[in-house]
Tab-separated table of C-alpha atoms and ligand atoms in Angstrom:
chain	number	residue	atom	x	y	z
A	1	GLN	CA	-11.536	48.477	-96.280
A	2	THR	CA	-11.459	52.317	-95.995
A	3	GLY	CA	-13.283	54.207	-98.352
A	4	LEU	CA	-12.760	53.375	-102.003
A	5	PHE	CA	-10.302	50.482	-101.126
A	6	THR	CA	-9.784	47.343	-99.903
A	7	TYR	CA	-6.019	46.518	-98.270
A	8	ASP	CA	-4.818	42.850	-99.404
A	9	PRO	CA	-2.584	41.823	-96.581
A	10	GLY	CA	-0.442	39.844	-98.779
A	11	PHE	CA	-0.011	43.144	-100.648
A	12	THR	CA	1.006	45.348	-97.557
A	13	SER	CA	3.759	42.231	-95.917
A	14	THR	CA	5.818	43.465	-98.962
A	15	ALA	CA	4.987	47.625	-98.571
A	16	SER	CA	8.053	49.229	-97.150
A	17	CYS	CA	5.986	51.500	-95.450
A	18	GLU	CA	2.721	52.553	-94.520
A	19	SER	CA	2.325	56.419	-96.581
A	20	ALA	CA	-1.309	58.500	-96.149
A	21	LEU	CA	0.463	60.752	-98.868
A	22	THR	CA	-0.567	59.137	-102.262
A	23	TYR	CA	-2.347	56.512	-103.993
A	24	ILE	CA	-1.520	55.066	-107.181
A	25	ASP	CA	-3.817	51.911	-108.494
A	26	GLY	CA	-1.191	50.289	-111.359
A	27	ASP	CA	-3.962	48.372	-113.224
A	28	GLU	CA	-6.507	51.066	-113.809
A	29	GLY	CA	-4.261	53.974	-114.252
A	30	VAL	CA	-5.288	55.419	-110.732
A	31	LEU	CA	-3.029	58.434	-109.409
A	32	LEU	CA	-4.856	59.987	-106.217
A	33	HIS	CA	-2.723	62.952	-103.316
A	34	ARG	CA	-4.768	61.973	-99.930
A	35	GLY	CA	-7.968	60.954	-102.164
A	36	TYR	CA	-7.818	64.042	-104.764
A	37	PRO	CA	-7.496	62.584	-108.050
A	38	ILE	CA	-4.317	64.149	-109.848
A	39	GLY	CA	-6.242	65.605	-112.608
A	40	GLN	CA	-8.701	67.094	-110.577
A	41	LEU	CA	-6.307	68.492	-109.245
A	42	ALA	CA	-3.862	69.619	-112.690
A	43	GLU	CA	-6.653	71.426	-113.945
A	44	GLY	CA	-8.478	72.774	-110.541
A	45	SER	CA	-5.806	73.955	-107.996
A	46	SER	CA	-1.979	75.563	-108.528
A	47	PHE	CA	0.697	73.937	-107.256
A	48	MET	CA	0.551	75.916	-103.633
A	49	GLU	CA	-2.355	73.684	-102.881
A	50	VAL	CA	-1.255	70.623	-103.779
A	51	CYS	CA	1.929	70.904	-101.797
A	52	TYR	CA	-0.091	72.351	-98.525
A	53	LEU	CA	-2.335	69.271	-99.065
A	54	LEU	CA	0.508	67.252	-99.503
A	55	LEU	CA	2.459	68.187	-95.898
A	56	ASN	CA	-1.096	69.415	-93.844
A	57	GLY	CA	-3.572	66.198	-95.563
A	58	GLU	CA	-6.028	68.261	-96.228
A	59	LEU	CA	-6.964	71.270	-99.309
A	60	PRO	CA	-6.542	74.615	-97.456
A	61	SER	CA	-9.095	77.163	-96.901
A	62	GLN	CA	-7.880	80.672	-98.779
A	63	ALA	CA	-7.034	81.797	-95.606
A	64	GLU	CA	-4.598	79.369	-95.597
A	65	LEU	CA	-3.792	79.181	-98.993
A	66	THR	CA	-2.052	82.789	-98.473
A	67	ASP	CA	-0.740	82.328	-95.307
A	68	PHE	CA	0.961	78.931	-96.477
A	69	THR	CA	1.239	81.615	-100.208
A	70	ARG	CA	2.849	84.106	-97.727
A	71	THR	CA	5.651	81.941	-96.198
A	72	ILE	CA	6.839	80.442	-98.892
A	73	THR	CA	7.483	82.891	-100.924
A	74	ARG	CA	9.794	84.096	-97.835
A	75	HIS	CA	11.437	81.889	-98.454
A	76	THR	CA	12.811	81.986	-101.505
A	77	MET	CA	15.853	83.978	-101.233
A	78	VAL	CA	19.188	81.284	-100.269
A	79	HIS	CA	21.967	82.640	-98.474
A	80	GLU	CA	24.305	85.052	-100.482
A	81	GLN	CA	27.568	82.985	-99.666
A	82	LEU	CA	25.475	80.001	-101.214
A	83	SER	CA	26.211	81.666	-104.535
A	84	SER	CA	29.769	81.081	-104.202
A	85	PHE	CA	29.395	77.059	-104.488
A	86	PHE	CA	28.792	77.780	-108.320
A	87	SER	CA	31.938	78.950	-109.015
A	88	GLY	CA	33.531	75.766	-108.469
A	89	PHE	CA	31.023	73.650	-111.312
A	90	ARG	CA	32.624	74.167	-114.554
A	91	ARG	CA	30.229	76.259	-116.912
A	92	ASP	CA	29.347	72.761	-118.745
A	93	ALA	CA	28.055	70.623	-115.389
A	94	HIS	CA	25.376	68.702	-115.993
A	95	PRO	CA	22.608	71.027	-114.073
A	96	MET	CA	21.601	67.760	-112.142
A	97	ALA	CA	25.369	67.504	-110.885
A	98	VAL	CA	24.970	70.892	-109.710
A	99	MET	CA	21.298	70.342	-107.918
A	100	CYS	CA	22.941	67.823	-106.221
A	101	GLY	CA	26.092	69.466	-104.872
A	102	VAL	CA	24.510	73.080	-103.887
A	103	VAL	CA	21.271	71.264	-102.138
A	104	GLY	CA	23.272	68.857	-100.026
A	105	ALA	CA	25.229	72.148	-99.217
A	106	LEU	CA	21.927	74.081	-97.999
A	107	SER	CA	22.628	70.941	-95.130
A	108	ALA	CA	25.858	73.714	-93.966
A	109	PHE	CA	23.435	76.197	-93.473
A	110	TYR	CA	21.278	76.185	-91.062
A	111	HIS	CA	21.398	75.249	-87.957
A	112	ASP	CA	18.102	76.729	-86.778
A	113	SER	CA	16.195	74.063	-88.647
A	114	THR	CA	17.367	70.692	-88.413
A	115	ASP	CA	16.221	68.999	-85.258
A	116	ILE	CA	13.863	66.808	-86.622
A	117	SER	CA	12.443	65.869	-83.878
A	118	ASP	CA	10.606	69.129	-82.945
A	119	PRO	CA	8.039	69.585	-85.153
A	120	ASP	CA	8.397	73.138	-85.690
A	121	GLN	CA	12.275	72.890	-87.187
A	122	ARG	CA	11.220	70.048	-89.188
A	123	ARG	CA	8.438	72.382	-90.332
A	124	ILE	CA	10.661	75.204	-91.161
A	125	SER	CA	13.414	72.393	-93.557
A	126	ALA	CA	10.605	72.171	-95.149
A	127	HIS	CA	9.079	75.248	-95.539
A	128	ARG	CA	12.908	76.321	-97.019
A	129	LEU	CA	14.039	73.187	-99.332
A	130	ILE	CA	10.243	73.593	-101.475
A	131	ALA	CA	10.925	78.196	-101.373
A	132	LYS	CA	14.477	77.914	-102.186
A	133	MET	CA	14.062	74.475	-105.087
A	134	PRO	CA	13.295	77.671	-107.955
A	135	THR	CA	15.985	79.542	-107.105
A	136	ILE	CA	19.054	77.046	-107.633
A	137	ALA	CA	16.845	75.463	-110.284
A	138	ALA	CA	17.682	78.514	-111.809
A	139	MET	CA	21.072	79.593	-110.518
A	140	ALA	CA	21.999	75.791	-111.915
A	141	TYR	CA	20.586	77.380	-115.868
A	142	LYS	CA	22.103	80.930	-114.924
A	143	TYR	CA	25.535	79.174	-114.175
A	144	SER	CA	26.144	77.151	-117.298
A	145	VAL	CA	25.147	80.125	-119.390
A	146	GLY	CA	26.987	82.328	-118.362
A	147	GLN	CA	24.251	85.604	-116.841
A	148	PRO	CA	24.060	87.050	-114.010
A	149	PHE	CA	21.878	84.863	-111.163
A	150	VAL	CA	18.198	87.258	-111.131
A	151	TYR	CA	17.146	87.365	-107.289
A	152	PRO	CA	13.451	85.943	-106.428
A	153	ARG	CA	10.902	88.935	-106.157
A	154	ASN	CA	7.728	88.342	-103.501
A	155	ASP	CA	4.963	89.765	-105.740
A	156	LEU	CA	5.599	86.642	-108.439
A	157	SER	CA	3.553	83.356	-108.362
A	158	TYR	CA	5.975	80.358	-107.365
A	159	ALA	CA	6.243	79.352	-111.071
A	160	GLY	CA	6.406	83.099	-112.023
A	161	ASN	CA	9.132	83.651	-109.994
A	162	PHE	CA	11.085	80.687	-111.131
A	163	LEU	CA	9.905	81.420	-115.298
A	164	ARG	CA	11.349	85.045	-114.510
A	165	MET	CA	14.891	83.653	-112.044
A	166	THR	CA	15.681	81.260	-114.824
A	167	PHE	CA	14.676	83.284	-117.849
A	168	GLY	CA	14.824	87.069	-116.616
A	169	VAL	CA	17.837	89.177	-117.066
A	170	PRO	CA	18.939	92.452	-115.927
A	171	ALA	CA	19.427	94.455	-118.958
A	172	GLU	CA	15.040	94.117	-119.601
A	173	GLU	CA	12.148	93.154	-118.086
A	174	TYR	CA	10.386	90.137	-118.294
A	175	GLU	CA	7.271	89.268	-118.966
A	176	VAL	CA	5.732	86.541	-116.952
A	177	ILE	CA	2.979	84.560	-119.772
A	178	PRO	CA	0.077	83.481	-117.680
A	179	ALA	CA	-0.450	80.685	-120.317
A	180	VAL	CA	3.100	79.606	-119.804
A	181	GLU	CA	2.579	80.155	-115.992
A	182	LYS	CA	0.015	77.829	-115.590
A	183	ALA	CA	1.287	75.224	-117.560
A	184	MET	CA	4.396	75.558	-116.190
A	185	ASP	CA	2.639	75.090	-113.012
A	186	ARG	CA	0.434	72.276	-114.081
A	187	ILE	CA	4.048	70.431	-114.269
A	188	PHE	CA	5.160	71.242	-110.978
A	189	ILE	CA	1.667	69.320	-109.709
A	190	LEU	CA	2.513	66.161	-112.463
A	191	HIS	CA	5.463	66.089	-110.503
A	192	ALA	CA	4.437	66.135	-106.936
A	193	ASP	CA	4.697	62.794	-105.734
A	194	HIS	CA	4.062	60.100	-106.018
A	195	GLU	CA	4.312	56.494	-103.350
A	196	GLN	CA	7.365	55.265	-102.935
A	197	ASN	CA	9.343	55.611	-106.503
A	198	ALA	CA	12.912	54.995	-106.333
A	199	SER	CA	14.347	59.090	-105.314
A	200	THR	CA	11.359	58.905	-102.848
A	201	SER	CA	12.923	55.552	-101.055
A	202	THR	CA	16.368	57.058	-101.157
A	203	VAL	CA	15.300	60.650	-98.971
A	204	ARG	CA	13.400	57.896	-96.933
A	205	LEU	CA	16.076	55.890	-95.930
A	206	ALA	CA	19.167	58.467	-95.652
A	207	GLY	CA	16.109	60.791	-93.603
A	208	SER	CA	15.711	56.960	-91.104
A	209	SER	CA	19.022	57.100	-89.997
A	210	GLY	CA	18.365	60.582	-88.478
A	211	ALA	CA	20.312	62.500	-91.411
A	212	ASN	CA	19.807	66.321	-92.053
A	213	PRO	CA	17.387	66.615	-94.029
A	214	PHE	CA	18.661	68.943	-97.023
A	215	ALA	CA	21.316	66.063	-97.342
A	216	CYS	CA	18.605	63.794	-97.463
A	217	ILE	CA	16.911	66.037	-100.374
A	218	ALA	CA	20.760	65.976	-101.973
A	219	ALA	CA	19.636	61.581	-102.011
A	220	GLY	CA	17.025	62.216	-103.572
A	221	ILE	CA	18.442	64.278	-106.697
A	222	ALA	CA	21.691	61.901	-106.975
A	223	CYS	CA	18.849	58.947	-107.363
A	224	LEU	CA	15.905	61.033	-109.430
A	225	TRP	CA	18.828	61.741	-111.774
A	226	GLY	CA	19.257	57.843	-113.925
A	227	PRO	CA	17.618	57.952	-117.069
A	228	ALA	CA	15.656	54.825	-115.746
A	229	HIS	CA	13.367	57.139	-113.372
A	230	GLY	CA	13.868	61.193	-113.891
A	231	GLY	CA	16.442	61.477	-115.990
A	232	ALA	CA	14.221	59.960	-118.766
A	233	ASN	CA	12.256	63.616	-118.840
A	234	GLU	CA	15.894	64.023	-121.300
A	235	ALA	CA	16.399	61.011	-122.563
A	236	ALA	CA	12.961	60.771	-123.990
A	237	LEU	CA	13.388	63.681	-125.892
A	238	ASN	CA	16.557	63.357	-127.265
A	239	MET	CA	15.147	59.985	-128.255
A	240	LEU	CA	12.770	61.416	-129.935
A	241	LYS	CA	15.062	63.705	-131.451
A	242	GLU	CA	16.998	60.466	-132.724
A	243	ILE	CA	13.550	59.738	-134.109
A	244	GLY	CA	13.372	62.422	-136.433
A	245	THR	CA	10.424	61.646	-138.127
A	246	PRO	CA	7.666	59.096	-138.102
A	247	ASP	CA	8.572	57.249	-141.211
A	248	LYS	CA	11.756	56.092	-138.585
A	249	ILE	CA	9.663	54.532	-135.945
A	250	PRO	CA	9.079	51.400	-137.189
A	251	HIS	CA	13.191	50.971	-136.558
A	252	TYR	CA	12.895	52.353	-133.338
A	253	ILE	CA	9.804	50.118	-131.950
A	254	ALA	CA	11.773	46.955	-133.570
A	255	ARG	CA	14.570	47.872	-131.505
A	256	ALA	CA	13.002	48.785	-127.827
A	257	LYS	CA	11.060	45.000	-128.202
A	258	ASP	CA	14.746	43.422	-129.582
A	259	LYS	CA	16.010	42.334	-126.270
A	260	ASN	CA	19.504	41.891	-127.231
A	261	ASP	CA	19.798	45.774	-127.916
A	262	PRO	CA	20.300	47.828	-124.036
A	263	PHE	CA	17.256	50.561	-126.207
A	264	ARG	CA	13.968	51.205	-124.486
A	265	LEU	CA	11.201	53.472	-125.113
A	266	MET	CA	12.592	56.171	-122.402
A	267	GLY	CA	9.147	57.785	-122.050
A	268	PHE	CA	7.298	54.383	-122.024
A	269	GLY	CA	6.594	51.446	-118.987
A	270	HIS	CA	6.333	51.537	-115.377
A	271	ARG	CA	7.362	49.736	-112.222
A	272	VAL	CA	3.551	50.320	-111.126
A	273	TYR	CA	1.704	51.613	-114.036
A	274	LYS	CA	0.237	48.413	-116.697
A	275	ASN	CA	-2.157	51.875	-117.492
A	276	TYR	CA	-1.595	54.457	-119.196
A	277	ASP	CA	0.125	57.281	-117.351
A	278	PRO	CA	-2.510	59.870	-115.627
A	279	ARG	CA	-0.159	62.473	-115.466
A	280	ALA	CA	1.216	61.545	-120.146
A	281	THR	CA	-2.958	62.250	-120.467
A	282	VAL	CA	-2.731	65.677	-118.896
A	283	MET	CA	1.129	66.088	-119.704
A	284	GLN	CA	-0.160	65.504	-123.936
A	285	LYS	CA	-3.411	68.055	-123.341
A	286	THR	CA	-0.969	70.875	-121.946
A	287	VAL	CA	1.703	70.235	-124.932
A	288	ARG	CA	-1.667	71.590	-126.669
A	289	GLU	CA	-2.095	74.257	-124.800
A	290	VAL	CA	2.128	75.539	-124.740
A	291	PHE	CA	1.918	75.564	-128.485
A	292	ASP	CA	-1.237	77.607	-128.907
A	293	ALA	CA	-0.468	80.209	-126.481
A	294	LEU	CA	3.595	80.870	-128.344
A	295	LYS	CA	1.572	80.280	-131.531
A	296	VAL	CA	4.791	77.527	-132.008
A	297	THR	CA	4.560	73.929	-132.927
A	298	ASP	CA	7.668	70.872	-133.120
A	299	PRO	CA	7.563	68.395	-135.650
A	300	LEU	CA	8.862	66.502	-132.526
A	301	PHE	CA	5.131	66.139	-131.383
A	302	GLU	CA	3.192	65.070	-134.143
A	303	THR	CA	6.334	62.296	-133.993
A	304	ALA	CA	5.712	60.952	-129.956
A	305	LEU	CA	1.247	61.168	-130.786
A	306	ARG	CA	2.874	58.314	-133.758
A	307	LEU	CA	5.004	56.399	-132.043
A	308	GLU	CA	2.596	56.065	-129.179
A	309	GLU	CA	-0.490	54.828	-131.438
A	310	ILE	CA	2.005	52.471	-132.838
A	311	ALA	CA	3.231	51.185	-129.965
A	312	LEU	CA	0.283	50.774	-128.112
A	313	ASN	CA	-1.674	48.919	-130.958
A	314	ASP	CA	2.138	46.681	-131.551
A	315	PRO	CA	1.288	43.460	-129.323
A	316	TYR	CA	4.954	43.304	-128.052
A	317	PHE	CA	3.870	46.783	-125.976
A	318	VAL	CA	0.626	45.093	-125.596
A	319	GLU	CA	1.307	41.971	-123.786
A	320	LYS	CA	4.049	43.424	-121.450
A	321	LYS	CA	1.251	46.238	-120.681
A	322	LEU	CA	3.930	49.423	-121.530
A	323	PHE	CA	2.842	52.667	-121.502
A	324	PRO	CA	3.840	56.703	-122.357
A	325	ASN	CA	4.719	57.644	-118.787
A	326	VAL	CA	4.780	60.971	-117.316
A	327	ASP	CA	8.039	61.508	-118.639
A	328	PHE	CA	6.918	60.974	-122.672
A	329	TYR	CA	5.839	64.331	-123.749
A	330	SER	CA	6.827	66.876	-120.505
A	331	GLY	CA	10.197	67.393	-122.739
A	332	ILE	CA	8.492	68.504	-125.504
A	333	ILE	CA	6.402	71.353	-123.356
A	334	LEU	CA	9.389	72.151	-121.837
A	335	SER	CA	11.446	72.490	-125.183
A	336	ALA	CA	8.882	74.947	-126.023
A	337	ILE	CA	8.977	77.071	-123.226
A	338	GLY	CA	12.475	77.200	-123.737
A	339	PHE	CA	14.729	75.013	-121.235
A	340	PRO	CA	16.961	72.627	-122.755
A	341	THR	CA	17.096	69.117	-122.169
A	342	THR	CA	19.654	69.021	-119.599
A	343	MET	CA	17.129	71.464	-116.875
A	344	PHE	CA	13.949	69.099	-117.142
A	345	THR	CA	15.044	66.924	-114.510
A	346	VAL	CA	16.136	69.395	-112.651
A	347	LEU	CA	12.569	70.676	-112.887
A	348	PHE	CA	11.555	67.169	-112.258
A	349	ALA	CA	13.984	67.260	-108.516
A	350	LEU	CA	12.024	70.968	-108.213
A	351	ALA	CA	8.582	69.755	-108.041
A	352	ARG	CA	8.998	66.604	-106.242
A	353	THR	CA	11.126	68.054	-102.832
A	354	VAL	CA	7.490	68.777	-101.688
A	355	GLY	CA	6.569	64.855	-102.332
A	356	TRP	CA	10.541	63.944	-101.106
A	357	VAL	CA	9.924	66.183	-97.282
A	358	ALA	CA	5.897	65.170	-96.637
A	359	GLN	CA	6.849	61.534	-96.982
A	360	TRP	CA	10.120	62.420	-94.491
A	361	ASN	CA	8.462	64.503	-92.652
A	362	GLU	CA	5.504	61.414	-92.907
A	363	MET	CA	7.715	58.672	-91.938
A	364	ILE	CA	10.380	61.312	-89.276
A	365	SER	CA	7.313	61.818	-86.801
A	366	ASP	CA	6.208	57.776	-86.771
A	367	PRO	CA	7.019	58.181	-83.192
A	368	GLY	CA	7.216	54.284	-84.378
A	369	GLN	CA	9.998	54.841	-86.656
A	370	LYS	CA	13.476	52.818	-86.797
A	371	ILE	CA	16.028	52.942	-88.907
A	372	GLY	CA	15.844	51.266	-92.627
A	373	ARG	CA	17.005	48.373	-92.866
A	374	PRO	CA	16.493	46.161	-96.739
A	375	ARG	CA	17.738	42.514	-95.469
A	376	GLN	CA	19.115	40.449	-98.538
A	377	LEU	CA	19.406	37.019	-100.430
A	378	TYR	CA	22.471	35.794	-100.428
A	379	THR	CA	23.595	33.794	-103.000
A	380	GLY	CA	28.112	34.059	-102.118
A	381	PRO	CA	30.125	31.561	-101.139
A	382	THR	CA	29.138	29.089	-97.645
A	383	GLN	CA	31.688	29.527	-95.370
A	384	ARG	CA	35.628	28.445	-95.463
A	385	ASP	CA	38.900	29.038	-93.749
A	386	TYR	CA	42.170	31.809	-95.217
A	387	VAL	CA	44.593	30.817	-97.354
A	388	PRO	CA	47.805	31.915	-97.029
A	389	LEU	CA	49.294	34.246	-99.786
A	390	SER	CA	52.868	31.697	-99.506
A	391	GLN	CA	50.031	29.006	-100.590
A	392	ARG	CA	47.951	30.849	-103.019
B	1	SDX	C1	8.899	57.357	-113.118
B	1	SDX	O1	8.538	54.722	-110.027
B	1	SDX	C2	7.975	55.640	-109.988
B	1	SDX	O2	7.341	55.957	-109.467
B	1	SDX	C3	8.630	56.622	-111.378
B	1	SDX	C4	7.885	57.936	-111.543
B	1	SDX	C5	8.097	59.000	-110.677
B	1	SDX	O3	7.057	60.105	-110.428
B	1	SDX	O4	8.758	59.272	-109.301
B	1	SDX	O5	7.111	57.418	-112.066
B	1	SDX	C6	9.477	58.712	-112.386
B	1	SDX	O6	10.668	57.000	-113.014
B	1	SDX	C7	8.916	57.244	-114.815
B	1	SDX	C8	9.690	55.728	-115.557
B	1	SDX	C9	10.746	57.033	-116.786
B	1	SDX	N1	11.258	55.654	-117.098
B	1	SDX	C10	11.351	55.577	-118.275
B	1	SDX	O7	10.420	56.285	-119.233
B	1	SDX	C11	12.420	54.361	-118.772
B	1	SDX	C12	12.129	54.049	-120.065
B	1	SDX	N2	11.362	52.678	-118.878
B	1	SDX	C13	12.129	51.926	-118.749
B	1	SDX	O8	13.468	51.674	-118.419
B	1	SDX	C14	10.767	50.351	-118.003
B	1	SDX	O9	9.626	50.521	-118.162
B	1	SDX	C15	10.912	51.434	-115.699
B	1	SDX	C16	12.601	51.444	-115.590
B	1	SDX	C17	9.947	52.151	-115.911
B	1	SDX	C18	10.081	50.121	-115.581
B	1	SDX	O10	11.267	49.126	-115.908
B	1	SDX	P1	10.372	48.002	-115.538
B	1	SDX	O11	10.931	47.717	-113.687
B	1	SDX	O12	11.675	46.951	-116.369
B	1	SDX	O13	9.070	46.894	-115.860
B	1	SDX	P2	8.898	46.305	-116.258
B	1	SDX	O14	9.235	45.014	-115.196
B	1	SDX	O15	7.360	46.710	-116.120
B	1	SDX	O16	8.936	45.449	-117.708
B	1	SDX	C19	8.491	44.394	-118.330
B	1	SDX	C20	8.700	44.533	-119.368
B	1	SDX	C21	10.340	44.083	-119.279
B	1	SDX	O17	10.875	43.004	-120.666
B	1	SDX	P3	10.620	40.767	-119.868
B	1	SDX	O18	12.116	41.290	-118.939
B	1	SDX	O19	9.811	40.496	-119.414
B	1	SDX	O20	11.300	40.811	-120.659
B	1	SDX	O21	8.774	44.934	-120.616
B	1	SDX	C22	9.820	45.790	-121.349
B	1	SDX	C23	10.945	45.352	-120.308
B	1	SDX	O22	12.686	44.601	-120.398
B	1	SDX	N3	10.142	47.339	-120.637
B	1	SDX	C24	10.119	48.183	-121.962
B	1	SDX	C25	10.115	49.597	-121.346
B	1	SDX	N4	9.826	49.100	-120.279
B	1	SDX	C26	9.790	48.000	-119.536
B	1	SDX	N5	10.402	47.802	-122.870
B	1	SDX	C27	11.082	48.728	-123.972
B	1	SDX	N6	10.797	49.576	-123.984
B	1	SDX	C28	10.751	50.163	-122.435
B	1	SDX	N7	10.495	51.308	-121.720
């Protein structure tokens, strides 16, 4: 019994690890980062505050936040030689393929911060990854559209810098719209960490062997790319585009319920949440704020709202406890801001990097840490003797 929560011994016996970063109660739809509810963090804090909280365990004072933000800002530039890695990709390569390759390449650039036994070097690697992901993500987008890379600036916020590096062009100054900057920052907060999801578990398993931290994050990016995981935000918007208008929803609901049809409602369901994903609640509210700020709308938002309403009243989804998750509405916002669907999961990876590195550091700094080694239930043949080829 600690504070609000009691621990079910049966549960911990199946847990893959112990962690103090994030707590999820899937039945109640609760998500806490170091004890703070995601709704309060999304409304009242900034992504830099949440990064500091996840890395250090406490919310920063103003002086600590200023110092941390300055540190991250001063790591946003990438080595000029890293730019040449992009030219090895086709211009139409999926940006997640580029992210896997370029972030993995960072493992060859830094030899002064990869002694993972040294907490100071682990901290520098964590700061470099958090700081450089927006720069690399923006470069991946620029490369895909054939525009020049835009360098980071030290006078902009984390989200503002990313928006300018992505959408700014040398020919004219890019104006960061405060409401869009705030929405971007909030979207980063909503994706920052999420307990032992597939990509975080990938980073932990890779890191447990003592592998290079930059290479471990590249492994996490690869896992996040899958449509069952972070790739669902891209798949969810593509699904809404395929559905089109609300009158087509019943056909797709029927397909989602048909066991013989591989179609699933993208952005719906979750391994842990058997209640509304608290991140989806904030995301839906943010759609309205961005639409108001940009004075735009999107008929797909109405389709999404109607789809949610129908699904939440359908016995199949009610019985299986399928609710919208973080990926259901995020694509609508990102599309309104101007990102192509292929960039949605890149943004997820950008934001989740702080969770990955915080979870990695928590594992590596545990003196009792051992290499991960999942076991299996063997279902193959029992032992038998080799049969020479001439007798087969
Ligand atoms: C993320 O783990 C994390 O924390 C991940 C994440 C994070 O922040 O890191 O939250 C981010 O990955 C969110 C999930 C994004 N993925 C999608 O939205 C893709 C669509 N969702 C499904 O693929 C699915 O819901 C999963 C993969 C998310 C979970 O699949 P599971 O493990 O099969 O879910 P389940 O066991 O709870 O399913 C219960 C039943 C199953 O049917 P039965 O086998 O019992 O007959 O519900 C069905 C599933 O087939 N089902 C769905 C469905 N999701 C589950 N049926 C239709 N549409 C869906 N979306």
